[in-house]
Coordinates of C-alpha atoms and ligand atoms in Angstrom, one line a residue:
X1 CA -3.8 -20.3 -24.2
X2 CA -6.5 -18.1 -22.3
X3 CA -5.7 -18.6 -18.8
X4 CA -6.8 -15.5 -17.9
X5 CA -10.0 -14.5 -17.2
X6 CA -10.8 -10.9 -17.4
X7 CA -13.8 -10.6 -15.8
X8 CA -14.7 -13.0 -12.1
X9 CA -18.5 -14.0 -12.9
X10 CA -20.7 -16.5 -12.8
X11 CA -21.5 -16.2 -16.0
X12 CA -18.2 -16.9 -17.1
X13 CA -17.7 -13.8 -19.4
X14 CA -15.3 -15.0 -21.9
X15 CA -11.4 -14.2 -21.6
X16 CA -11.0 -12.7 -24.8
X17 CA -8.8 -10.1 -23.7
X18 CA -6.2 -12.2 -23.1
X19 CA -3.1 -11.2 -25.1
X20 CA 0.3 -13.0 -25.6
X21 CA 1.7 -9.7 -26.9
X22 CA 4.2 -8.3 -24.1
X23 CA 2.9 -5.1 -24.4
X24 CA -0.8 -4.3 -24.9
X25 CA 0.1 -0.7 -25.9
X26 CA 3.2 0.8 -27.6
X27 CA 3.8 4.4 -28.7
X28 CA 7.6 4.8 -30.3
X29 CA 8.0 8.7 -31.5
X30 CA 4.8 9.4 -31.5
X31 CA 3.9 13.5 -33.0
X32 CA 0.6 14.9 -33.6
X33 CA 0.2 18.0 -35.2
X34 CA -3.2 20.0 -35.5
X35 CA -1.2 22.6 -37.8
X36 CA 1.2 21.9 -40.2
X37 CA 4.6 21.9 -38.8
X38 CA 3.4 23.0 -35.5
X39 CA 3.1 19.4 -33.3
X40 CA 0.9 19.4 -30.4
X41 CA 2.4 16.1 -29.0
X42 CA 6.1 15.2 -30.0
X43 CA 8.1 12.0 -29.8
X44 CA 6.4 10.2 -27.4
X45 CA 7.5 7.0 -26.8
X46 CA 6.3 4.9 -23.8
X47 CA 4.1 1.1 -23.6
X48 CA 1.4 -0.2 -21.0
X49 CA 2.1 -4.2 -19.9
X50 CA -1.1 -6.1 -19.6
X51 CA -3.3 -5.4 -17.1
X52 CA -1.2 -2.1 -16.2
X53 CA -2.9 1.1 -15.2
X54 CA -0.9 4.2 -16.7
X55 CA -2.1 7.4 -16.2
X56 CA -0.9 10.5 -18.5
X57 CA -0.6 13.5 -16.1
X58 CA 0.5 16.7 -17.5
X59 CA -1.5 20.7 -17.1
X60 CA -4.1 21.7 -19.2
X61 CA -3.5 21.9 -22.7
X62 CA -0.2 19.8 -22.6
X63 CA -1.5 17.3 -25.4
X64 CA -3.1 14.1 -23.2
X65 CA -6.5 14.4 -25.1
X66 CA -4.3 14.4 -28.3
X67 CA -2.4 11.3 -27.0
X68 CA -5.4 9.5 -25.9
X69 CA -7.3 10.1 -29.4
X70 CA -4.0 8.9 -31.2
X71 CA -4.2 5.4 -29.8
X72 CA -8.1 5.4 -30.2
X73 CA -8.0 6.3 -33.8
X74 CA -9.7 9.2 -34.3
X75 CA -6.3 11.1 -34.3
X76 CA -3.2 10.8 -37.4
X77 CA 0.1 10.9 -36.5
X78 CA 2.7 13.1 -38.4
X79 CA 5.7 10.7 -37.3
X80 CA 6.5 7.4 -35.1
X81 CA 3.6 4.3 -34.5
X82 CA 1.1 2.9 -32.4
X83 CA 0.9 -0.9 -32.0
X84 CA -1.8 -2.4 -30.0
X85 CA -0.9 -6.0 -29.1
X86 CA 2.1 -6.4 -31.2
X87 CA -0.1 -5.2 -34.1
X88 CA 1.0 -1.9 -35.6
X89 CA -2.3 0.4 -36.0
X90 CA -1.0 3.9 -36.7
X91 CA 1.4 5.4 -39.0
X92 CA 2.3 8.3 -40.7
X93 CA 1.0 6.5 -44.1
X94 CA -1.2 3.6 -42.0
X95 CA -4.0 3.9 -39.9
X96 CA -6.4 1.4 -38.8
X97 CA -10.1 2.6 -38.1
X98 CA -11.1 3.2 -34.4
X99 CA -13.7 0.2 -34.7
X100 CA -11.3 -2.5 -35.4
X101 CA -9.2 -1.5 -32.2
X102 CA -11.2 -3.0 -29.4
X103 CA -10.4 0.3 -27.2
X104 CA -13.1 1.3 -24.8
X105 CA -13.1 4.9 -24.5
X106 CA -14.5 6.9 -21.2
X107 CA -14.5 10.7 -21.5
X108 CA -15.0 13.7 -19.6
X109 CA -18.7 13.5 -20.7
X110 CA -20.0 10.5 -20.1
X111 CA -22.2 11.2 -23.4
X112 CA -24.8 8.6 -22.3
X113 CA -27.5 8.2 -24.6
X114 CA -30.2 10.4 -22.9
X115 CA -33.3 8.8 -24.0
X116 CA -32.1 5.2 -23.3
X117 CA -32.4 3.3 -20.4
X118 CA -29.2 2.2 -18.2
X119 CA -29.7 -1.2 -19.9
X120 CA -30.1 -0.2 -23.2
X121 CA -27.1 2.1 -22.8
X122 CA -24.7 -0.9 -21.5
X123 CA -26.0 -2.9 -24.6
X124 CA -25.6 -0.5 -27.5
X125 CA -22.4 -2.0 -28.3
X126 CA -23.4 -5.7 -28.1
X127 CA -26.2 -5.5 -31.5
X128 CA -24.3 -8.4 -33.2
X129 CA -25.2 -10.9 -30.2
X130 CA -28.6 -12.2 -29.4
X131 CA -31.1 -11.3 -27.1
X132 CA -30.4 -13.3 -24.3
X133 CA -26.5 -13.0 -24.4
X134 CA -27.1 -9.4 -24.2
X135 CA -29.4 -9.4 -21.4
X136 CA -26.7 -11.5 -20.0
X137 CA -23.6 -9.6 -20.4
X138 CA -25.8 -6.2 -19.2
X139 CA -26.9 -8.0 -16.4
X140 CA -23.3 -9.0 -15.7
X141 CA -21.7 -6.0 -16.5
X142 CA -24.7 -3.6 -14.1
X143 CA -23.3 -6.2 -11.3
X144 CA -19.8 -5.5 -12.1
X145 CA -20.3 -2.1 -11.2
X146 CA -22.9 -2.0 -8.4
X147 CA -25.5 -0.3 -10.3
X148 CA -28.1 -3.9 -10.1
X149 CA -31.7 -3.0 -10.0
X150 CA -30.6 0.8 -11.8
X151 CA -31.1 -0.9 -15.5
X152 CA -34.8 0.5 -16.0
X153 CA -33.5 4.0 -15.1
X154 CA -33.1 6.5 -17.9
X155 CA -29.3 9.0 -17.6
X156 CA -31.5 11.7 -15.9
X157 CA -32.2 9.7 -12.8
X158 CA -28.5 8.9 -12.0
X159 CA -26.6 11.0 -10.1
X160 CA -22.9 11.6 -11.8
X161 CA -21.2 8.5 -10.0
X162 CA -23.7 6.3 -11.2
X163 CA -23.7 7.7 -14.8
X164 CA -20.0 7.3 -14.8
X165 CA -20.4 3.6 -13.6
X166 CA -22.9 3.2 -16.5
X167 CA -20.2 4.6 -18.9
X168 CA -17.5 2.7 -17.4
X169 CA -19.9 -0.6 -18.0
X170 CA -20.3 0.2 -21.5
X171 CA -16.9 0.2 -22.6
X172 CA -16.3 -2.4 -20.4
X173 CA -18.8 -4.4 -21.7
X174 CA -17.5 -5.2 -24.8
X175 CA -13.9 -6.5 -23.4
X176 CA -11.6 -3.8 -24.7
X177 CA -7.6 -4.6 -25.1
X178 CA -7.2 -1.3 -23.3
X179 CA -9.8 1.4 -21.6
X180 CA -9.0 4.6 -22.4
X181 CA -10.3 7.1 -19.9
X182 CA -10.3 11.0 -20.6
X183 CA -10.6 13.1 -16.6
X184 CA -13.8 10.6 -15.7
X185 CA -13.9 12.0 -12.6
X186 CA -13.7 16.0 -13.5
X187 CA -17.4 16.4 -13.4
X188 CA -17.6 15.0 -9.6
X189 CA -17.8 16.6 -6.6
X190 CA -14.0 16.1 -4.6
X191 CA -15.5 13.7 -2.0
X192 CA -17.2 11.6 -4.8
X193 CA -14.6 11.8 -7.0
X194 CA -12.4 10.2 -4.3
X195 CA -15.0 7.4 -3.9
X196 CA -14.9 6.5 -7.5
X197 CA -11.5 6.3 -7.8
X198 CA -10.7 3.8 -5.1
X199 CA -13.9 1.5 -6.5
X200 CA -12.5 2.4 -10.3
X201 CA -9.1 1.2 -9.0
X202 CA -10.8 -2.1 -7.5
X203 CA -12.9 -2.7 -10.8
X204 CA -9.6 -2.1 -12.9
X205 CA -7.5 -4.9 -10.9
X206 CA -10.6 -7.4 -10.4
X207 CA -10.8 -7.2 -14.3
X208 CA -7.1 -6.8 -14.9
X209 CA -8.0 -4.1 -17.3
X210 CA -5.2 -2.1 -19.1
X211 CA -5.8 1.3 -18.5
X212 CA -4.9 4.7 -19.7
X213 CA -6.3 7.4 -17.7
X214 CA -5.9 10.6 -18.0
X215 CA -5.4 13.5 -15.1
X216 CA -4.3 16.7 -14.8
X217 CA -4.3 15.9 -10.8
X218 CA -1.1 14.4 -9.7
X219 CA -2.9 13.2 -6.2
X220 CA -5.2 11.1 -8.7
X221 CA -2.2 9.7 -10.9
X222 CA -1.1 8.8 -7.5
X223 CA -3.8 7.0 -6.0
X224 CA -4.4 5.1 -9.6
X225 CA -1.5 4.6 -11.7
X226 CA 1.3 1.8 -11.6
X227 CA 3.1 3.9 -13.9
X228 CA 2.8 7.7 -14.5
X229 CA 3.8 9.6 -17.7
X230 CA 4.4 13.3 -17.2
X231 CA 3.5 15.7 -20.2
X232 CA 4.7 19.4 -20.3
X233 CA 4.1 21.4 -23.6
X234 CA 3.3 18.6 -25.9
X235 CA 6.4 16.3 -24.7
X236 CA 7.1 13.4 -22.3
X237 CA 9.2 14.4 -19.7
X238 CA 9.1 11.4 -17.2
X239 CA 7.6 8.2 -17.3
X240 CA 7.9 5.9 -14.1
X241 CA 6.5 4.3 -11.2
X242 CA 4.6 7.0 -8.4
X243 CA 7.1 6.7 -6.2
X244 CA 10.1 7.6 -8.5
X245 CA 7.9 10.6 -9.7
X246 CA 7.9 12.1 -6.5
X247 CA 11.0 11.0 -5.1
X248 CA 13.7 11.4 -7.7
X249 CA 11.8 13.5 -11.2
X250 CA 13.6 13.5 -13.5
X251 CA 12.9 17.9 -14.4
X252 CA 12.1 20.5 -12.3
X253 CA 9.2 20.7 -13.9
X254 CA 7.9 17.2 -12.8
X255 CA 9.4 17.9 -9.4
X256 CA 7.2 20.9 -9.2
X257 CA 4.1 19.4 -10.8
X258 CA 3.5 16.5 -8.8
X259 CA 3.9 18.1 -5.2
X260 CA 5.3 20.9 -3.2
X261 CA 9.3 21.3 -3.8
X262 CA 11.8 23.5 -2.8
X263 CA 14.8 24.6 -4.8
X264 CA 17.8 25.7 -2.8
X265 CA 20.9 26.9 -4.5
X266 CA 23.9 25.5 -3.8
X267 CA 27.7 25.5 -5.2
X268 CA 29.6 22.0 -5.8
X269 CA 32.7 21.5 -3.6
X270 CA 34.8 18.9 -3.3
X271 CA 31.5 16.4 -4.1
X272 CA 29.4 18.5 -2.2
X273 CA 26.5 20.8 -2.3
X274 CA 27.2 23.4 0.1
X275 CA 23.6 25.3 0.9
X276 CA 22.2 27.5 3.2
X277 CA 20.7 24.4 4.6
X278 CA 23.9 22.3 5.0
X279 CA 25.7 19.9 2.6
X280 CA 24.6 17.6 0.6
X281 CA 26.3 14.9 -1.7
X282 CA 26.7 16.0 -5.2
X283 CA 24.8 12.7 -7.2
X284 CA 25.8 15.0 -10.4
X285 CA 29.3 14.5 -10.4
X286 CA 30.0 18.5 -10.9
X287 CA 33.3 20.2 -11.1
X288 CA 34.0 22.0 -8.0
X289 CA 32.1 26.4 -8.4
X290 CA 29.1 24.4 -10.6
X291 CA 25.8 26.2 -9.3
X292 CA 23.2 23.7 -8.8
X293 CA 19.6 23.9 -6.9
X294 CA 18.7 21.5 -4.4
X295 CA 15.0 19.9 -4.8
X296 CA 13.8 19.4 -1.0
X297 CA 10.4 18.5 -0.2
X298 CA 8.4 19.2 2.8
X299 CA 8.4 15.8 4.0
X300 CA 12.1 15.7 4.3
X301 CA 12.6 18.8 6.5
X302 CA 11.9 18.4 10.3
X303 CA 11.4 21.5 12.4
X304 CA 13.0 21.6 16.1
X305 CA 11.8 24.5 18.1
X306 CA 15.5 26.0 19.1
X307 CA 15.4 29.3 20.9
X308 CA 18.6 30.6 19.2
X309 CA 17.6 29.2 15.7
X310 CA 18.2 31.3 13.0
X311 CA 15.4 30.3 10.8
X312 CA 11.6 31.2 11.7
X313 CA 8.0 29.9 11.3
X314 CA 6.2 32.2 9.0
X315 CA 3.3 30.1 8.5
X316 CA 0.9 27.4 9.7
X317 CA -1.5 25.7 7.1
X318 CA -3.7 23.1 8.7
X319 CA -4.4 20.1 6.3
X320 CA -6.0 17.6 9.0
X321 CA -3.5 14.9 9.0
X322 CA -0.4 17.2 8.9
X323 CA 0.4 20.6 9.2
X324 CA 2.8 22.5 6.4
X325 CA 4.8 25.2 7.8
X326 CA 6.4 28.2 5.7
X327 CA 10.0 28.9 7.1
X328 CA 11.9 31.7 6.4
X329 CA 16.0 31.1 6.0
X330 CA 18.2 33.9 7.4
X331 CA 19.1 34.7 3.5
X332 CA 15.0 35.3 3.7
X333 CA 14.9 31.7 1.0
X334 CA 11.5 30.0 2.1
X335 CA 11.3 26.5 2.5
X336 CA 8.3 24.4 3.4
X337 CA 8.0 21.7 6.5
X338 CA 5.6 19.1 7.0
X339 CA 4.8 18.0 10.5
X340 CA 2.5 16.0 12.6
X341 CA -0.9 17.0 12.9
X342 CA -0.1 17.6 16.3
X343 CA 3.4 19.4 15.9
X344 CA 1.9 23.2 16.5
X345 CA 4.1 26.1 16.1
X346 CA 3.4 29.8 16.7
X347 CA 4.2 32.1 14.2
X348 CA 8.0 33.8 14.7
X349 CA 9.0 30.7 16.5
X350 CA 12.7 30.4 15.8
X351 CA 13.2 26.6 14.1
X352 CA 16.4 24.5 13.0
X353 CA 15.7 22.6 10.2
X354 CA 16.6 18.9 9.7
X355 CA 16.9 17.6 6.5
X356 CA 17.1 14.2 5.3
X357 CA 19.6 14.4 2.8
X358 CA 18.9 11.0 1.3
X359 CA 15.6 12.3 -0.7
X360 CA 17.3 15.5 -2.2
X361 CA 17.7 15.7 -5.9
X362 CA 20.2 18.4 -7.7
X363 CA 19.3 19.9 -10.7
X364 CA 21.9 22.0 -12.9
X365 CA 19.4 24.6 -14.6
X366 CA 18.3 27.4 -12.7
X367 CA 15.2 27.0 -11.3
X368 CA 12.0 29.7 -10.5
X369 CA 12.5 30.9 -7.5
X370 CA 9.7 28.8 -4.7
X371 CA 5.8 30.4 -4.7
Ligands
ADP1 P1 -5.0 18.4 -22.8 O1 -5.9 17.2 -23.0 O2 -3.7 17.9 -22.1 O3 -5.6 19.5 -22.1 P2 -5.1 18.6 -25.7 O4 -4.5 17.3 -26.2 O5 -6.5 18.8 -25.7 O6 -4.5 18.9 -24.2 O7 -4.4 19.8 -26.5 C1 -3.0 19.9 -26.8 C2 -2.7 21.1 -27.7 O8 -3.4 20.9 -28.9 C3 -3.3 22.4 -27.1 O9 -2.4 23.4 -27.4 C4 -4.6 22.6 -27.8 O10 -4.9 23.9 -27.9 C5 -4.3 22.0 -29.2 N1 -5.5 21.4 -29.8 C6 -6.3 20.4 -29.2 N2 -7.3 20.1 -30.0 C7 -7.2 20.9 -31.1 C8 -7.9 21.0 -32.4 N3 -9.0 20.2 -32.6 N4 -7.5 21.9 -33.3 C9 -6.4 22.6 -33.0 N5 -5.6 22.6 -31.9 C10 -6.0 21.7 -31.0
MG2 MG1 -7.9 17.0 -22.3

């Protein structure tokens, strides 16, 4: 049944994206190795519903790329599978060649054809159809995107949003299963990168496009993704909604990647934390002398100008819509506060601290002390 359509038009772009499969993408143990016996990705196991946006966030050089070519083909894999709607497409001993995957691909270079026009870009795909279907589908697709009248223009007289749109349109154009896009917004100045990604977002859900996109910038992954996977050193170390990200990650590493967190040590007693900040519950179940840190984020510490506090502002950075204070701890531990953009403390002003227990998360290992 193709109840779906993927793309809203006029001229009623066919649905054939539509997949009963559960699961448009599936990676189970999924390792990549560039040299032998050394992987570059290991055991990665996660899967993208239809018409999901996942984003693979991770720091330079912690194996997306790899990842991203894996599941487009141009990548083996040394252990685990691929399956693109139900269909397994990669194996150790099995692979099935890029062309028959019906991935569009988007990379950091849009790698438009320079000496084609927009149109002629969007169409390179689409030689098996005729003529006028073409014309049709480019003419859909340039509208899709926002870039109508632009289809004479050759890549040189685009600025880098609209070359991006023209490379989003061509792998859009020929109605991938999934969209695989590599840091398409890395080559963009911040404020047009920002622009892009809210009318990328829009374009994803009008088409309900399944989407892999890569970041290394966890306020992108945020914006974009319904689900995030966090890399670190070739391995999967979280893979959730946003909101569980930030809120409860799953390592200190992921609680440190994707925002500012503070790690507190504390000792367990009696089912509490006991810290220089206060008590909190222990959610680890420790015995009583275990030495756990505390993850607290800025958002959950509120500052109270309190003449014989014991704490003190060391610090005001202005960000527009909040300010983040640095405080210094009597044990000289700094913590960071965020505040209303109007909340304006001087510098040695003594401060209690609030803390809203309910959005702390313990972690066992010892933990890098905060930067
Ligand atoms: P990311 O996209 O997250 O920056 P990559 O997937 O490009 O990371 O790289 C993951 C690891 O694999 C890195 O250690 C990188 O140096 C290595 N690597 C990537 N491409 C190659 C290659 N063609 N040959 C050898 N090593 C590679
Ligand atoms: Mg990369």
């Amino acid at each position: 049944m193709k109840s779906r359509p993927l793309v809203m038009s006029e001229s009623n772009l066919q649905p054939d994206l539509y997949q009963p499969a559960s699961s448009v993408l599936e990676l189970r143990g999924v390792s990549c190795a560039y040299d032998v016996g050394r992987p570059a990705v290991s055991d990665i196991a996660f899967a993208a519903h239809e018409g999901e946006i996942l984003c693979l966030l991770g720091p330079s050089g912690c194996g997306k790329t790899t990842i991203l070519r894996a599941i487009a083909g141009f990548e083996p894999i040394v252990s685990g599978q691929i399956f693109l709607s139900g269909q397994l497409v990669s194996s150790p001993d099995h692979m099935i060649p890029t062309e028959d995957r019906h991935v569009g691909m988007v990379f950091q270079e849009y790698a438009l054809f320079p000496h084609l026009r927009v149109q002629e870009n969007i169409a390179f795909g689409l030689r098996r159809l005729s003529r006028s279907q073409r014309k049709m589908r480019v003419q859909d697709m340039l509208r899709l995107v926002g870039l109508e009248g632009f289809e004479r223009r050759y890549p040189h007289e685009l600025s880098g949003g609209q070359q991006q749109r023209v490379a989003l349109a061509r792998a859009l154009v020929q109605h991938p299963v999934l969209l695989l896009l590599d840091e398409p917004f890395s080559n963009l100045d911040p404020d047009m990168a920002g622009r892009m990604r809210q009318e990328l977002h829009d374009l994803l859900r009008r088409t309900k496009t399944t989407t892999i996109l890569v970041t290394h910038d966890h306020d992108e992954a945020f914006a974009m993704a319904d689900r995030i996977a966090v890399l670190n050193q070739g391995r999967l170390e979280q893979f959730d909604t946003p909101e569980t990200i930030y809120h409860m990650p799953a390592t200190p590493f992921v609680a440190d990647f994707v925002g500012q967190a503070d790690f507190i040590p504390g000792t367990v007693s009696s089912g509490m934390v006991r810290t220089e900040l206060g008590e909190f519950p222990d959610t680890l179940d420790c015995e009583d002398g275990t030495s756990v840190v505390v993850m607290i984020r800025p958002d959950d510490i509120h500052l109270v100008p309190t003449r014989a506090a014991t704490s003190h502002v060391l610090s005001r950075q202005f960000r527009g819509s909040e300010n983040i204070y640095a405080v210094s701890l009597p044990s000289g531990q700094i913590v960071h506060s965020s505040q209303g953009s109007t909340s304006v403390y001087q510098e040695g002003t003594p401060v209690e601290l609030r803390v809203l227990a309910t959005h702390t998360v313990l972690f066992k290992q010892p933990v890098a002390g905060p930067t």
